[in-house]
PDB file of C-alpha atoms and ligand atoms in Angstrom:
ATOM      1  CA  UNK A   1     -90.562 -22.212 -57.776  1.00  0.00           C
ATOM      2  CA  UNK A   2     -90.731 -19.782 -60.490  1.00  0.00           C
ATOM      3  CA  UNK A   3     -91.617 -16.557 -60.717  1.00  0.00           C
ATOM      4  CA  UNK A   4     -94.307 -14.942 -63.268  1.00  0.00           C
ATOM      5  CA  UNK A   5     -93.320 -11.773 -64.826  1.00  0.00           C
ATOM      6  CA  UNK A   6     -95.440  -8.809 -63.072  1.00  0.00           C
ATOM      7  CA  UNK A   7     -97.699  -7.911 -65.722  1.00  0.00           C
ATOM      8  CA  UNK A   8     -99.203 -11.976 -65.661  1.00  0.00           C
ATOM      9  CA  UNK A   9    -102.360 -12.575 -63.003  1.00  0.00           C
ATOM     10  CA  UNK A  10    -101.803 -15.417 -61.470  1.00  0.00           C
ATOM     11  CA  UNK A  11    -105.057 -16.044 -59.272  1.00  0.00           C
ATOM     12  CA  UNK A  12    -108.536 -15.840 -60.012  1.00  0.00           C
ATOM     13  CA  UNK A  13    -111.042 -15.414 -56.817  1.00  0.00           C
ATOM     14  CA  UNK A  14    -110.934 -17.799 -54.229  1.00  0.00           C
ATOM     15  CA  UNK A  15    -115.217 -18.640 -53.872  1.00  0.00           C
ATOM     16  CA  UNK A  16    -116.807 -20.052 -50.587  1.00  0.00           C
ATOM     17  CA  UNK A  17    -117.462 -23.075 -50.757  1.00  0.00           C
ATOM     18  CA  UNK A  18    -120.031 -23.772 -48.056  1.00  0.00           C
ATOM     19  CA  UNK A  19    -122.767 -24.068 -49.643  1.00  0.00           C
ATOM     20  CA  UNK A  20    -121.729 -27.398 -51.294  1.00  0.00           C
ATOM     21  CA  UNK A  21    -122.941 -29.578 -48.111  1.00  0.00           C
ATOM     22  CA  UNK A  22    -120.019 -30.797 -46.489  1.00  0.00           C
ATOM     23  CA  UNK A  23    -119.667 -31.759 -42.895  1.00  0.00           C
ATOM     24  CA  UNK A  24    -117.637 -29.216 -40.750  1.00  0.00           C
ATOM     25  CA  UNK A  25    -114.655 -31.339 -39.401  1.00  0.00           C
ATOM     26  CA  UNK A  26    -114.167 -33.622 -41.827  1.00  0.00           C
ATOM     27  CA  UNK A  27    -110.781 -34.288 -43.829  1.00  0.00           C
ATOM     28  CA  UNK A  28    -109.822 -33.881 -47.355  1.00  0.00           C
ATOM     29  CA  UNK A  29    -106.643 -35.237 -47.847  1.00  0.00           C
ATOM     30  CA  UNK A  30    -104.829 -32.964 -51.200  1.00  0.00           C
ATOM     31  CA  UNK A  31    -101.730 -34.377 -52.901  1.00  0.00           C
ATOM     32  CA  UNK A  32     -99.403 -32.004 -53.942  1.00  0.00           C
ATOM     33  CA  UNK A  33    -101.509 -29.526 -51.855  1.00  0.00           C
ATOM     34  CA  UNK A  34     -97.997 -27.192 -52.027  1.00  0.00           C
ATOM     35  CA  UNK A  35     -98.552 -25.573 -55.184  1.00  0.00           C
ATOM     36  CA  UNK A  36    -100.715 -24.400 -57.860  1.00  0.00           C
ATOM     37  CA  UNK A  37    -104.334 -26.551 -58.426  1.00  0.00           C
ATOM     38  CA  UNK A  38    -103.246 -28.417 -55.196  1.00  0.00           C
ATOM     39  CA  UNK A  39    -103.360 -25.405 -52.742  1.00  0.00           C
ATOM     40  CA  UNK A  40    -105.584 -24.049 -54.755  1.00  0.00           C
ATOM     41  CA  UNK A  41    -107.810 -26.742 -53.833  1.00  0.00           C
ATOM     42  CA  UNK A  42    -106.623 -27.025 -50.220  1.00  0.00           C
ATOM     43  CA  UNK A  43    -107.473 -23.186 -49.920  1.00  0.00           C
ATOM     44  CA  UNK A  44    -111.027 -24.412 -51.207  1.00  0.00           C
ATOM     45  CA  UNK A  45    -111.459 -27.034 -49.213  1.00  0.00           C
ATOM     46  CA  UNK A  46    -111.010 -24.863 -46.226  1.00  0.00           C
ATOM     47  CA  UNK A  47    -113.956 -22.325 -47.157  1.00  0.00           C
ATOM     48  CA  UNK A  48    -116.153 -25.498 -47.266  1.00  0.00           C
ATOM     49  CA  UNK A  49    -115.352 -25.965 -43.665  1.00  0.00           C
ATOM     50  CA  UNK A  50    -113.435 -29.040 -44.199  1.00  0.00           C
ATOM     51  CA  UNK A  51    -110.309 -29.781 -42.670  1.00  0.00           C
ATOM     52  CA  UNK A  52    -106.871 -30.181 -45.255  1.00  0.00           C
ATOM     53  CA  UNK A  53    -104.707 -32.939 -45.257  1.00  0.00           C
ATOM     54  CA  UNK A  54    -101.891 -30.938 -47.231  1.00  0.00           C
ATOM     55  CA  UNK A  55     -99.862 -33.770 -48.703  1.00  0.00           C
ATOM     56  CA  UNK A  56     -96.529 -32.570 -50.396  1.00  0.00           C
ATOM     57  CA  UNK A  57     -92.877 -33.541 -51.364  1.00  0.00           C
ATOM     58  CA  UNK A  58     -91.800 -30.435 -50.532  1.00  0.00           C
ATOM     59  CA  UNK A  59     -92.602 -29.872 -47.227  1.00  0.00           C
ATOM     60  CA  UNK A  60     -92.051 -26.457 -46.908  1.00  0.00           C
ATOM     61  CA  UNK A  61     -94.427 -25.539 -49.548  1.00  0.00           C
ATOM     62  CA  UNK A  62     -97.703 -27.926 -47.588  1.00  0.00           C
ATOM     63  CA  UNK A  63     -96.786 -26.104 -44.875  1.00  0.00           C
ATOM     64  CA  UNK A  64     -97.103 -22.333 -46.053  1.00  0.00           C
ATOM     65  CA  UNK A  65    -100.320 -23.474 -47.084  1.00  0.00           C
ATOM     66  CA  UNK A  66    -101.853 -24.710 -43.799  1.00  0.00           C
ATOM     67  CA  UNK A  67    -100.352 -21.504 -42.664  1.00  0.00           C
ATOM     68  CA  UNK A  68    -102.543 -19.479 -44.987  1.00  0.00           C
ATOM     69  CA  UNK A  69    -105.401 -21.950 -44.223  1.00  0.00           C
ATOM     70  CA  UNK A  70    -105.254 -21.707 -40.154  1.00  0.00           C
ATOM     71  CA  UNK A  71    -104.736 -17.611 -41.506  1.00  0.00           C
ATOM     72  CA  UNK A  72    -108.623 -18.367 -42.826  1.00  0.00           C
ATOM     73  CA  UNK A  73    -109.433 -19.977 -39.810  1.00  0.00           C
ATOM     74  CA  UNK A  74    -109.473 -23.238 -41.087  1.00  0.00           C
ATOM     75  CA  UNK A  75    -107.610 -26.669 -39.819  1.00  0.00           C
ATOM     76  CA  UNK A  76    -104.939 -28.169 -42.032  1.00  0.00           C
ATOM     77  CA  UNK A  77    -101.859 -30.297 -41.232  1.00  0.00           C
ATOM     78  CA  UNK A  78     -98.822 -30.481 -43.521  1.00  0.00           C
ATOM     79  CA  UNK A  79     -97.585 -34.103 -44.487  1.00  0.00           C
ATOM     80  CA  UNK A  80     -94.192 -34.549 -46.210  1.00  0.00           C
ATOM     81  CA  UNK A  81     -94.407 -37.024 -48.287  1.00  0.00           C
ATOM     82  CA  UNK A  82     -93.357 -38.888 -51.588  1.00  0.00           C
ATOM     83  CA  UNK A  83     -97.007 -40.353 -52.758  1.00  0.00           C
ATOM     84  CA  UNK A  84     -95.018 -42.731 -55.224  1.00  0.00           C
ATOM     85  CA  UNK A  85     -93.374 -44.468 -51.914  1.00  0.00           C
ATOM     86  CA  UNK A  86     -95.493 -47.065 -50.110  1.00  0.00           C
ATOM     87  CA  UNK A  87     -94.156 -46.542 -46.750  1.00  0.00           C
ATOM     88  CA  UNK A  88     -94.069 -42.948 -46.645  1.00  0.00           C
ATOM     89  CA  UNK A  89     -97.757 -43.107 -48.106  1.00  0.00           C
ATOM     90  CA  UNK A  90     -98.806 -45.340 -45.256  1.00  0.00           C
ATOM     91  CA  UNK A  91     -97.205 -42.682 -42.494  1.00  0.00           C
ATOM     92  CA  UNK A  92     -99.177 -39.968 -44.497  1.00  0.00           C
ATOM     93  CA  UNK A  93    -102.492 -41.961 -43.425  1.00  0.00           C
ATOM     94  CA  UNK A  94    -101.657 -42.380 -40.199  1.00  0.00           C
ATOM     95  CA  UNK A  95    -101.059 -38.840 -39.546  1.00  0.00           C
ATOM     96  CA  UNK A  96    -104.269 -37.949 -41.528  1.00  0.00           C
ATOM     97  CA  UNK A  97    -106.590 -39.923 -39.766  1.00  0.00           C
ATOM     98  CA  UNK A  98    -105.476 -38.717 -36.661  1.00  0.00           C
ATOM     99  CA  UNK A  99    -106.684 -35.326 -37.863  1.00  0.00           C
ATOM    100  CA  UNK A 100    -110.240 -36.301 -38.370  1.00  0.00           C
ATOM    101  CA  UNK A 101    -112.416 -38.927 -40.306  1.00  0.00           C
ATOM    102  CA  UNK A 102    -111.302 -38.660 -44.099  1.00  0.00           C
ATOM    103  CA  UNK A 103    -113.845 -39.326 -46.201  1.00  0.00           C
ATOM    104  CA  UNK A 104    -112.398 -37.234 -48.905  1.00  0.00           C
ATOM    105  CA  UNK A 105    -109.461 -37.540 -51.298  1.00  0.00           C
ATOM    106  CA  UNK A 106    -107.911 -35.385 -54.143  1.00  0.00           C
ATOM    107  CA  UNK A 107    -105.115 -37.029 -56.014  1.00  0.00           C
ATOM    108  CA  UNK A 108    -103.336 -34.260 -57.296  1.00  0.00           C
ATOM    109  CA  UNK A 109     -99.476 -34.555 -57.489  1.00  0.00           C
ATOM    110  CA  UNK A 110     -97.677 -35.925 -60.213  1.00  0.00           C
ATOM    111  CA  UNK A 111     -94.903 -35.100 -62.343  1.00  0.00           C
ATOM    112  CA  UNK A 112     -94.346 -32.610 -64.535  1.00  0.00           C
ATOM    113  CA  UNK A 113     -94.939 -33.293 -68.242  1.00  0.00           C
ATOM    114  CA  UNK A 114     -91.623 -32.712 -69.620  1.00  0.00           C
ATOM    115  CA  UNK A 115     -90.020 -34.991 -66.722  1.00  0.00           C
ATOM    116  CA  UNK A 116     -87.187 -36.891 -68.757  1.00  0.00           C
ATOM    117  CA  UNK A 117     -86.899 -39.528 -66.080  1.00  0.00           C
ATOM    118  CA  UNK A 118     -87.314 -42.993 -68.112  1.00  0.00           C
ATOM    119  CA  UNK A 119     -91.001 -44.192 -69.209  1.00  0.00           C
ATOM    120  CA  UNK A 120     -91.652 -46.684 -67.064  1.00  0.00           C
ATOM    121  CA  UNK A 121     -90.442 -44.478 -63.722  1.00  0.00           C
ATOM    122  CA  UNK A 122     -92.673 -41.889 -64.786  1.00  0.00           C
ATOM    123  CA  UNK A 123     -95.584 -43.773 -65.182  1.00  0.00           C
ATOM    124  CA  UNK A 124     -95.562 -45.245 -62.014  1.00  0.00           C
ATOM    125  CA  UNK A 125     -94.613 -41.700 -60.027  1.00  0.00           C
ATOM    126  CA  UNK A 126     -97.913 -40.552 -61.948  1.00  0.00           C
ATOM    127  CA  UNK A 127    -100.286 -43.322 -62.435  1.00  0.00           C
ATOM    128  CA  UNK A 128     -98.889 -45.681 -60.125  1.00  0.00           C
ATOM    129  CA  UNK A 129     -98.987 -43.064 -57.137  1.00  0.00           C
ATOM    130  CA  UNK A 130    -102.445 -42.770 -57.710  1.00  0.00           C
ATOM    131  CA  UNK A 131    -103.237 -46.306 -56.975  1.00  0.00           C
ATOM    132  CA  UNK A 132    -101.498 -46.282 -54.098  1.00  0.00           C
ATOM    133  CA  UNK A 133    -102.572 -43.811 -52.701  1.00  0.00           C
ATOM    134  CA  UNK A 134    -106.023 -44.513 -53.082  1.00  0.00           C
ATOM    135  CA  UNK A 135    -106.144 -48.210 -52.069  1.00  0.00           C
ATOM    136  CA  UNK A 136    -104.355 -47.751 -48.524  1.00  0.00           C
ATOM    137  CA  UNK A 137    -106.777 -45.159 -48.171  1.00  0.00           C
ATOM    138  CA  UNK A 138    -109.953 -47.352 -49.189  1.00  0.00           C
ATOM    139  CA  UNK A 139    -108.340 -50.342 -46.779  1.00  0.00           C
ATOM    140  CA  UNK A 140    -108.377 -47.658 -43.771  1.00  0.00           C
ATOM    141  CA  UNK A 141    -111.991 -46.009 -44.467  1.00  0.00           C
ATOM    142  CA  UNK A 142    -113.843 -48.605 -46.036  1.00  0.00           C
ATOM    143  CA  UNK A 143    -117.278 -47.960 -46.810  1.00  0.00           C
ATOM    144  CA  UNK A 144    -116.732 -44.694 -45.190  1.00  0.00           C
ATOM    145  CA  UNK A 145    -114.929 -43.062 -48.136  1.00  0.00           C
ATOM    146  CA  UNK A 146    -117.396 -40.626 -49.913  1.00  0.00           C
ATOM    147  CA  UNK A 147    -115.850 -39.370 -53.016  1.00  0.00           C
ATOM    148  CA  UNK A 148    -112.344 -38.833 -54.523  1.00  0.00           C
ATOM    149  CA  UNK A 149    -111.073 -36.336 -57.671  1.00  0.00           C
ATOM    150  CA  UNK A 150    -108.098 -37.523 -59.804  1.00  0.00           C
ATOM    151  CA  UNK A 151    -106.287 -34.761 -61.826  1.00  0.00           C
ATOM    152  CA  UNK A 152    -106.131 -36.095 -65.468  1.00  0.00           C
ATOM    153  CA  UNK A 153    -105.146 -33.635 -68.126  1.00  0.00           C
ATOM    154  CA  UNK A 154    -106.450 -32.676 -71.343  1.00  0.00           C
ATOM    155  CA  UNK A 155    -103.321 -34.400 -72.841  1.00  0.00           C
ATOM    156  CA  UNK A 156    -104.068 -37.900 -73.219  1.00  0.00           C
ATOM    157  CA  UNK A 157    -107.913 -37.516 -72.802  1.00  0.00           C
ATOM    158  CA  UNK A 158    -108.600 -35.355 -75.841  1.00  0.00           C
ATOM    159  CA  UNK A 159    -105.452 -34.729 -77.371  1.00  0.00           C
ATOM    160  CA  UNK A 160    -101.786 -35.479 -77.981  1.00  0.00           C
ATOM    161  CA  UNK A 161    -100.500 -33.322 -75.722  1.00  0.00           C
ATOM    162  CA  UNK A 162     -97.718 -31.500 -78.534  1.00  0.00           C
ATOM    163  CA  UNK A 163     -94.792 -31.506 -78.857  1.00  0.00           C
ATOM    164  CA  UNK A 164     -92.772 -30.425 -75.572  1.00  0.00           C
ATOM    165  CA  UNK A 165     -94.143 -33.215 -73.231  1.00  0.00           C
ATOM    166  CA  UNK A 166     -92.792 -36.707 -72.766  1.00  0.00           C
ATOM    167  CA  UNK A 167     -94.535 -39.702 -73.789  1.00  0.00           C
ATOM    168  CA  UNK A 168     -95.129 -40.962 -70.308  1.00  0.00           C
ATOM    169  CA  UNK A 169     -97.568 -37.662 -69.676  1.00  0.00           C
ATOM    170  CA  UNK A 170    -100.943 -38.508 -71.481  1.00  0.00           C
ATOM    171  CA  UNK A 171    -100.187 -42.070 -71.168  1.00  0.00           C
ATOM    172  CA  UNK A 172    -100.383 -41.895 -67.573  1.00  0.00           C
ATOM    173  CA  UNK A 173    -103.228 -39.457 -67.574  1.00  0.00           C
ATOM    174  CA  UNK A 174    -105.389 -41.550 -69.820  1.00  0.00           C
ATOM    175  CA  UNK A 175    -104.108 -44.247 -67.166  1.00  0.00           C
ATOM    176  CA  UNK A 176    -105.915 -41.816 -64.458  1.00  0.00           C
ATOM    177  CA  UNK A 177    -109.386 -41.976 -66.336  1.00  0.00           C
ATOM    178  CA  UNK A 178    -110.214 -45.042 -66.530  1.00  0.00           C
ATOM    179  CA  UNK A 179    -108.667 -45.953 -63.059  1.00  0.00           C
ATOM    180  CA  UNK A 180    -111.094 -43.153 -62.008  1.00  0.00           C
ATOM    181  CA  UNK A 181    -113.753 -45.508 -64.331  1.00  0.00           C
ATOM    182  CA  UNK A 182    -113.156 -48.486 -62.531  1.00  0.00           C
ATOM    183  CA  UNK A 183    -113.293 -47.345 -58.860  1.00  0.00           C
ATOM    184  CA  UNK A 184    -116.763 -45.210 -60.068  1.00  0.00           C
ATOM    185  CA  UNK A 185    -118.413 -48.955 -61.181  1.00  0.00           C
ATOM    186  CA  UNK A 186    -116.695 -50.700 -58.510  1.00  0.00           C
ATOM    187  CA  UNK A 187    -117.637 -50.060 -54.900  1.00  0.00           C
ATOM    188  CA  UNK A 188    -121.261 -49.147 -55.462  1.00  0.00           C
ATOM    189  CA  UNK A 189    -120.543 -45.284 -55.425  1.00  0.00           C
ATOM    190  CA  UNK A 190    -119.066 -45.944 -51.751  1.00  0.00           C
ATOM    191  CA  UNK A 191    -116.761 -43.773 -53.075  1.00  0.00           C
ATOM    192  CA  UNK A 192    -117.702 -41.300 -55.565  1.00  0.00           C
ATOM    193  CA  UNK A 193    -114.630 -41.640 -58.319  1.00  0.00           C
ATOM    194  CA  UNK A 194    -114.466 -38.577 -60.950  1.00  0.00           C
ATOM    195  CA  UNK A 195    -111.716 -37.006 -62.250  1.00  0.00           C
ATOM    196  CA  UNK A 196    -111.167 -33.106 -63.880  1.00  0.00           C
ATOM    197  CA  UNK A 197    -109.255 -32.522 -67.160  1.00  0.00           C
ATOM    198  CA  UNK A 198    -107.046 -28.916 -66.768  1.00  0.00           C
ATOM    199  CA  UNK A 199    -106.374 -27.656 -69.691  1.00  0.00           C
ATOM    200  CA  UNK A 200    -103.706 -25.048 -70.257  1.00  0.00           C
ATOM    201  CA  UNK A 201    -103.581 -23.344 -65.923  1.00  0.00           C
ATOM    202  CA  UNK A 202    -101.581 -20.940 -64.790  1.00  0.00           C
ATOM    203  CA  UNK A 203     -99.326 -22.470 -62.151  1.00  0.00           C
ATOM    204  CA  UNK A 204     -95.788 -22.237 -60.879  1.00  0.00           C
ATOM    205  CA  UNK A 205     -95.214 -25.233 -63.489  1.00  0.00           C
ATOM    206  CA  UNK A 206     -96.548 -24.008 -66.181  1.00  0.00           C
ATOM    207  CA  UNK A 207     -96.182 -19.867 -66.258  1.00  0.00           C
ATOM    208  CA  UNK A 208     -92.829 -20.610 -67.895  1.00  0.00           C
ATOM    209  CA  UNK A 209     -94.305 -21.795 -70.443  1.00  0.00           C
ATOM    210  CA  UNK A 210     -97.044 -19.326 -71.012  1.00  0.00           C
ATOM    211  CA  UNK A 211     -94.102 -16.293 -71.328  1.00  0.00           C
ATOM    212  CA  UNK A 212     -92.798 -18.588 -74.911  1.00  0.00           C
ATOM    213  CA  UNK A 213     -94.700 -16.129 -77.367  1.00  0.00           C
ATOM    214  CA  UNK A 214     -95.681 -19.783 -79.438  1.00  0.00           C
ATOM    215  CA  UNK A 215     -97.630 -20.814 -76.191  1.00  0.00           C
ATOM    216  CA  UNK A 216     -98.842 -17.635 -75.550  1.00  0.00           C
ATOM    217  CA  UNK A 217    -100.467 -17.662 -79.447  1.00  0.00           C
ATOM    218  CA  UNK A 218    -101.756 -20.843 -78.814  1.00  0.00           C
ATOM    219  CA  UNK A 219    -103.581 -20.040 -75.629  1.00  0.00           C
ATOM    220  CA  UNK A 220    -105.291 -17.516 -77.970  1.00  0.00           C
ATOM    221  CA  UNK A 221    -107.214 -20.059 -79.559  1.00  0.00           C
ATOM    222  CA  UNK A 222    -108.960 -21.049 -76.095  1.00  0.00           C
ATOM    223  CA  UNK A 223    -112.393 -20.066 -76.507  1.00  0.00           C
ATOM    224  CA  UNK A 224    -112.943 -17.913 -73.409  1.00  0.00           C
ATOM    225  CA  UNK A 225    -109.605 -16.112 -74.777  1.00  0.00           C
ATOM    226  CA  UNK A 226    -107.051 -16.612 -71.786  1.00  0.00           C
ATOM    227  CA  UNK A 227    -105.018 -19.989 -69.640  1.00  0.00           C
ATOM    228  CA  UNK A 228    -107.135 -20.854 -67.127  1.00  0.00           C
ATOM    229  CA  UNK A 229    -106.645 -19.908 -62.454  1.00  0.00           C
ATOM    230  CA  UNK A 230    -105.928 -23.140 -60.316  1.00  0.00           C
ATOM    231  CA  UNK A 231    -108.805 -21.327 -58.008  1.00  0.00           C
ATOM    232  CA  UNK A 232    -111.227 -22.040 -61.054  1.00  0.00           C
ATOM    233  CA  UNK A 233    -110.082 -25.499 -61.313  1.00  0.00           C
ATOM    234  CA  UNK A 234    -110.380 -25.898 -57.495  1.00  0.00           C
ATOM    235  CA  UNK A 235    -114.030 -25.224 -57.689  1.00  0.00           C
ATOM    236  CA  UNK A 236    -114.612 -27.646 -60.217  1.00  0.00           C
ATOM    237  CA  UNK A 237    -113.105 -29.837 -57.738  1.00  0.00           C
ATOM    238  CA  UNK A 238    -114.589 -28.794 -54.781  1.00  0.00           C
ATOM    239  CA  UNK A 239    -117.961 -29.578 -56.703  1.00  0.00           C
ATOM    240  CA  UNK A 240    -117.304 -33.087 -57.838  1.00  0.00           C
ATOM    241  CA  UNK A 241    -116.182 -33.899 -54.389  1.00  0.00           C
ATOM    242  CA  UNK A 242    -119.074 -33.021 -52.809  1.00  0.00           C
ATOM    243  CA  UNK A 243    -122.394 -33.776 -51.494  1.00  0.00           C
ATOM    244  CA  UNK A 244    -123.798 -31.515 -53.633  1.00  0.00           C
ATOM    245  CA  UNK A 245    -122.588 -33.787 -56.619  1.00  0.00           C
ATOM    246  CA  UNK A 246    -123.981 -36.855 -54.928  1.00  0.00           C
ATOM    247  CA  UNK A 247    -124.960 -38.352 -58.310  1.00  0.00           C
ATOM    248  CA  UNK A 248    -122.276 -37.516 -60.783  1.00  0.00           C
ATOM    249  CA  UNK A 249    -119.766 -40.782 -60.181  1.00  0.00           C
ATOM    250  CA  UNK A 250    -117.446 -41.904 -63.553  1.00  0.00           C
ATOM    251  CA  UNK A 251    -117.129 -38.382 -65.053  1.00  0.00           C
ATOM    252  CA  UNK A 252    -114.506 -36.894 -66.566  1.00  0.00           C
ATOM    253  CA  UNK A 253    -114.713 -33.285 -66.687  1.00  0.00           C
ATOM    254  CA  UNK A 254    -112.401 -30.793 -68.808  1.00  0.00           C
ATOM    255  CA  UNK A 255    -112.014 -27.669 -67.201  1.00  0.00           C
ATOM    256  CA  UNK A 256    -110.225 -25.669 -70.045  1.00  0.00           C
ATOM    257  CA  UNK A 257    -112.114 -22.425 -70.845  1.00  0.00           C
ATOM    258  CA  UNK A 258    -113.691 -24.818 -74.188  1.00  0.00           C
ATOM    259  CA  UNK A 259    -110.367 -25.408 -75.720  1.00  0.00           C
ATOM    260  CA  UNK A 260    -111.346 -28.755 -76.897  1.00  0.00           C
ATOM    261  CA  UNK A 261    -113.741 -27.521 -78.322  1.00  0.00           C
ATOM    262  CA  UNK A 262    -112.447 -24.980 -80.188  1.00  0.00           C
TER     263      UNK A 262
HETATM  264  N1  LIG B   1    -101.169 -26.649 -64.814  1.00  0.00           N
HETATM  265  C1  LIG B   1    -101.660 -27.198 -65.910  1.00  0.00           C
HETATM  266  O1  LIG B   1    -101.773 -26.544 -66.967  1.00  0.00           O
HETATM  267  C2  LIG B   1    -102.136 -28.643 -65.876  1.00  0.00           C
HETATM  268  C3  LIG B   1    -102.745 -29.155 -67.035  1.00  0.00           C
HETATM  269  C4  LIG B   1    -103.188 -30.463 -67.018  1.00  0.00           C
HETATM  270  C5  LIG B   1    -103.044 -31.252 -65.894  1.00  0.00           C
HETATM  271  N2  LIG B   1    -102.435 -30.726 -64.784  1.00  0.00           N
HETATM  272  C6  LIG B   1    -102.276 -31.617 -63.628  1.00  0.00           C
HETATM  273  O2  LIG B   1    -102.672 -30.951 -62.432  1.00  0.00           O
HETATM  274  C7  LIG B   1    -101.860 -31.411 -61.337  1.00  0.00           C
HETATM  275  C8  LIG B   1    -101.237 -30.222 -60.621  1.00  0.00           C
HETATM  276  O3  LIG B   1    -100.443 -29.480 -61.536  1.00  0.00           O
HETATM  277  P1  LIG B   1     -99.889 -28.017 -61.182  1.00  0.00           P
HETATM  278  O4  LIG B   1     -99.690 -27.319 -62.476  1.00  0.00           O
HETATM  279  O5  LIG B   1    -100.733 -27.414 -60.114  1.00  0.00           O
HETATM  280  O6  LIG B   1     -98.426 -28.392 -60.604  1.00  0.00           O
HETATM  281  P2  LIG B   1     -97.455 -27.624 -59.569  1.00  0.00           P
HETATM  282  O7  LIG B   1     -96.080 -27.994 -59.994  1.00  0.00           O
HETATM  283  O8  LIG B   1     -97.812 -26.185 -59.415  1.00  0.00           O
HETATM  284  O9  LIG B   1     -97.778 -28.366 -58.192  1.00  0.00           O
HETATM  285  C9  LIG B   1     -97.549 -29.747 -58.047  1.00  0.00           C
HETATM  286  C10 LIG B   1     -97.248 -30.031 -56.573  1.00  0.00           C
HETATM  287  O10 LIG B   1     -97.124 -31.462 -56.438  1.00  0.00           O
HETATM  288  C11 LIG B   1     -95.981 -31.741 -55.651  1.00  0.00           C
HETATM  289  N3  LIG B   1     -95.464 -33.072 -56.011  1.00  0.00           N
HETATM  290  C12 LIG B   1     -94.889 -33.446 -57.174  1.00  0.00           C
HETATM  291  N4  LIG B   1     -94.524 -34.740 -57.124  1.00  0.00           N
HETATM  292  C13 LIG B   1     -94.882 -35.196 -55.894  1.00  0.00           C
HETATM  293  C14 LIG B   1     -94.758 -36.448 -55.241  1.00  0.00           C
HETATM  294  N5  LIG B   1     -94.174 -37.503 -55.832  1.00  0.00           N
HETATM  295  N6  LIG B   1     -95.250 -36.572 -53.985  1.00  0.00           N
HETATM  296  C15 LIG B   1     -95.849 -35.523 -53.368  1.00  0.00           C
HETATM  297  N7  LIG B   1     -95.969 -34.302 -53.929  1.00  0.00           N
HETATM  298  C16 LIG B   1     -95.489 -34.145 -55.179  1.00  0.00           C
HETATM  299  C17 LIG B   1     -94.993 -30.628 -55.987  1.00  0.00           C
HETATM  300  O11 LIG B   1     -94.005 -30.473 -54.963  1.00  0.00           O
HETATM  301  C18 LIG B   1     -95.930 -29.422 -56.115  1.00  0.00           C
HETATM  302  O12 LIG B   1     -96.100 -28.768 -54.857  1.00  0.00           O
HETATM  303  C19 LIG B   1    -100.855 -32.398 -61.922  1.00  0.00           C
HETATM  304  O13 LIG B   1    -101.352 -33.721 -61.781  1.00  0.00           O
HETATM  305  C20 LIG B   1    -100.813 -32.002 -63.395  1.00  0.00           C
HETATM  306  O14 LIG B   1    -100.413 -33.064 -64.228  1.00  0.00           O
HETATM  307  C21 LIG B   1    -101.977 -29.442 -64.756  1.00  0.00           C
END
């Protein structure tokens, strides 16, 4: 994991979420829930009073954070696993559902953007993962599945993407949208199926980046003036996953301080 110079905030606030009508007790299950918008978003997800799923690769990092989420008082259990293999995938739902009902899914992990791994092996680490993951989790919960959030990207979805990533990146994340499309118009809303847009966040993948004075100017041109806090991309998660969205189903939402906009 890297480390951010001193002088660079990191975090933003980390809101309660209670008030967004979830059920105390149920489970979210959070891909990549070791890092960055992922833990962010586990962290979240706790404050609601659900319980976390923490889904991750590296299972070291899930586990810190269902440490700091029992810390909050909350319930979490760490799951090491590859979402891009079937079989580990289908362990990864076993041990989930014996944590609680899971009505709630955030497909989070996925491959960095300048991965040089061939084309066709990225796409299916980060599209094809999705799919996976979601359909052995709609053929355990059925009709019970509320809602689901798919991280997209602003690259693919509203622009190229420049020119550090690989092509793979806003392929698969265009991919991601209208997958998130077709499960929205598909099951009659049984679940929910939106999907959130990041644009330029500050996260153990991407501070790097942010320190290359060229990046840094062009995160200057982001309307609210500044990269954006996984915590403030976790609430816009929370929100779409919740009751309290109970009619928003299809959308895809860009959660990128206006960049673009701009
Ligand atoms: N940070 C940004 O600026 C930004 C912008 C647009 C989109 N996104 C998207 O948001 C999501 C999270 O990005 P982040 O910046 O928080 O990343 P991050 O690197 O901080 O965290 C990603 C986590 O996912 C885990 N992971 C990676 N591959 C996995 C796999 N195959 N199976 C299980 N876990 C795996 C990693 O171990 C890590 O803990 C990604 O889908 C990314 O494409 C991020």
């Amino acid at each position: 994991m890297s480390e951010a110079k001193e002088d660079v905030q990191l975090h933003g606030p980390l809101y309660d979420m209670r008030a967004l009508g979830f059920e105390a007790g149920q489970v979210v299950t959070v891909t990549g829930a070791g890092s960055g918008i992922g833990k962010a978003t586990a962290l979240a997800a706790a404050t609601s009073g659900l319980g976390v799923a923490a889904w991750d690769i590296n299972g070291d990092a899930a586990q810190i954070t269902a440490d700091e989420i029992a810390g909050l008082g909350g319930k979490a259990l760490a799951i090491t696993v590859d979402v891009a293999d079937p079989e580990g995938v289908a362990r990864a739902w076993d041990a989930s559902l014996a944590l609680g009902e899971c009505p709630y899914l955030v497909n989070n992990a996925g491959p960095p953007s300048n991965d040089e791994a061939p084309f066709l092996t990225n796409l299916e680490r980060a599209l094809g993962s999705v799919e996976l993951v979601t359909s052995q989790w709609l053929a355990r919960v059925g009709d019970r599945a509320d809602s689901l959030v798919n991280l997209a990207s602003v690259a693919g979805n509203f622009q190229g993407g420049g020119k550090t990533i690989q092509a793979f990146y806003p392929a698969a994340k265009t991919g991601i949208t209208g997958y998130t499309r077709y499960l929205a118009s598909k099951y009659d809303g049984k679940p929910r199926a939106n999907a959130v847009a990041p644009g330029m966040t500050l996260t153990p993948r991407t501070v790097p980046f942010m320190q290359n004075p060229a990046i840094a100017e062009n995160a200057r041109s982001i309307p609210v003036g500044r990269p954006g806090y996984p915590e403030e991309l976790a609430a816009a998660i929370l929100f779409l996953l919740s009751p309290a969205a109970s009619y928003i189903n299809g959308v895809l939402l860009p959660v990128d301080g206006g960049w673009v906009v701009a």
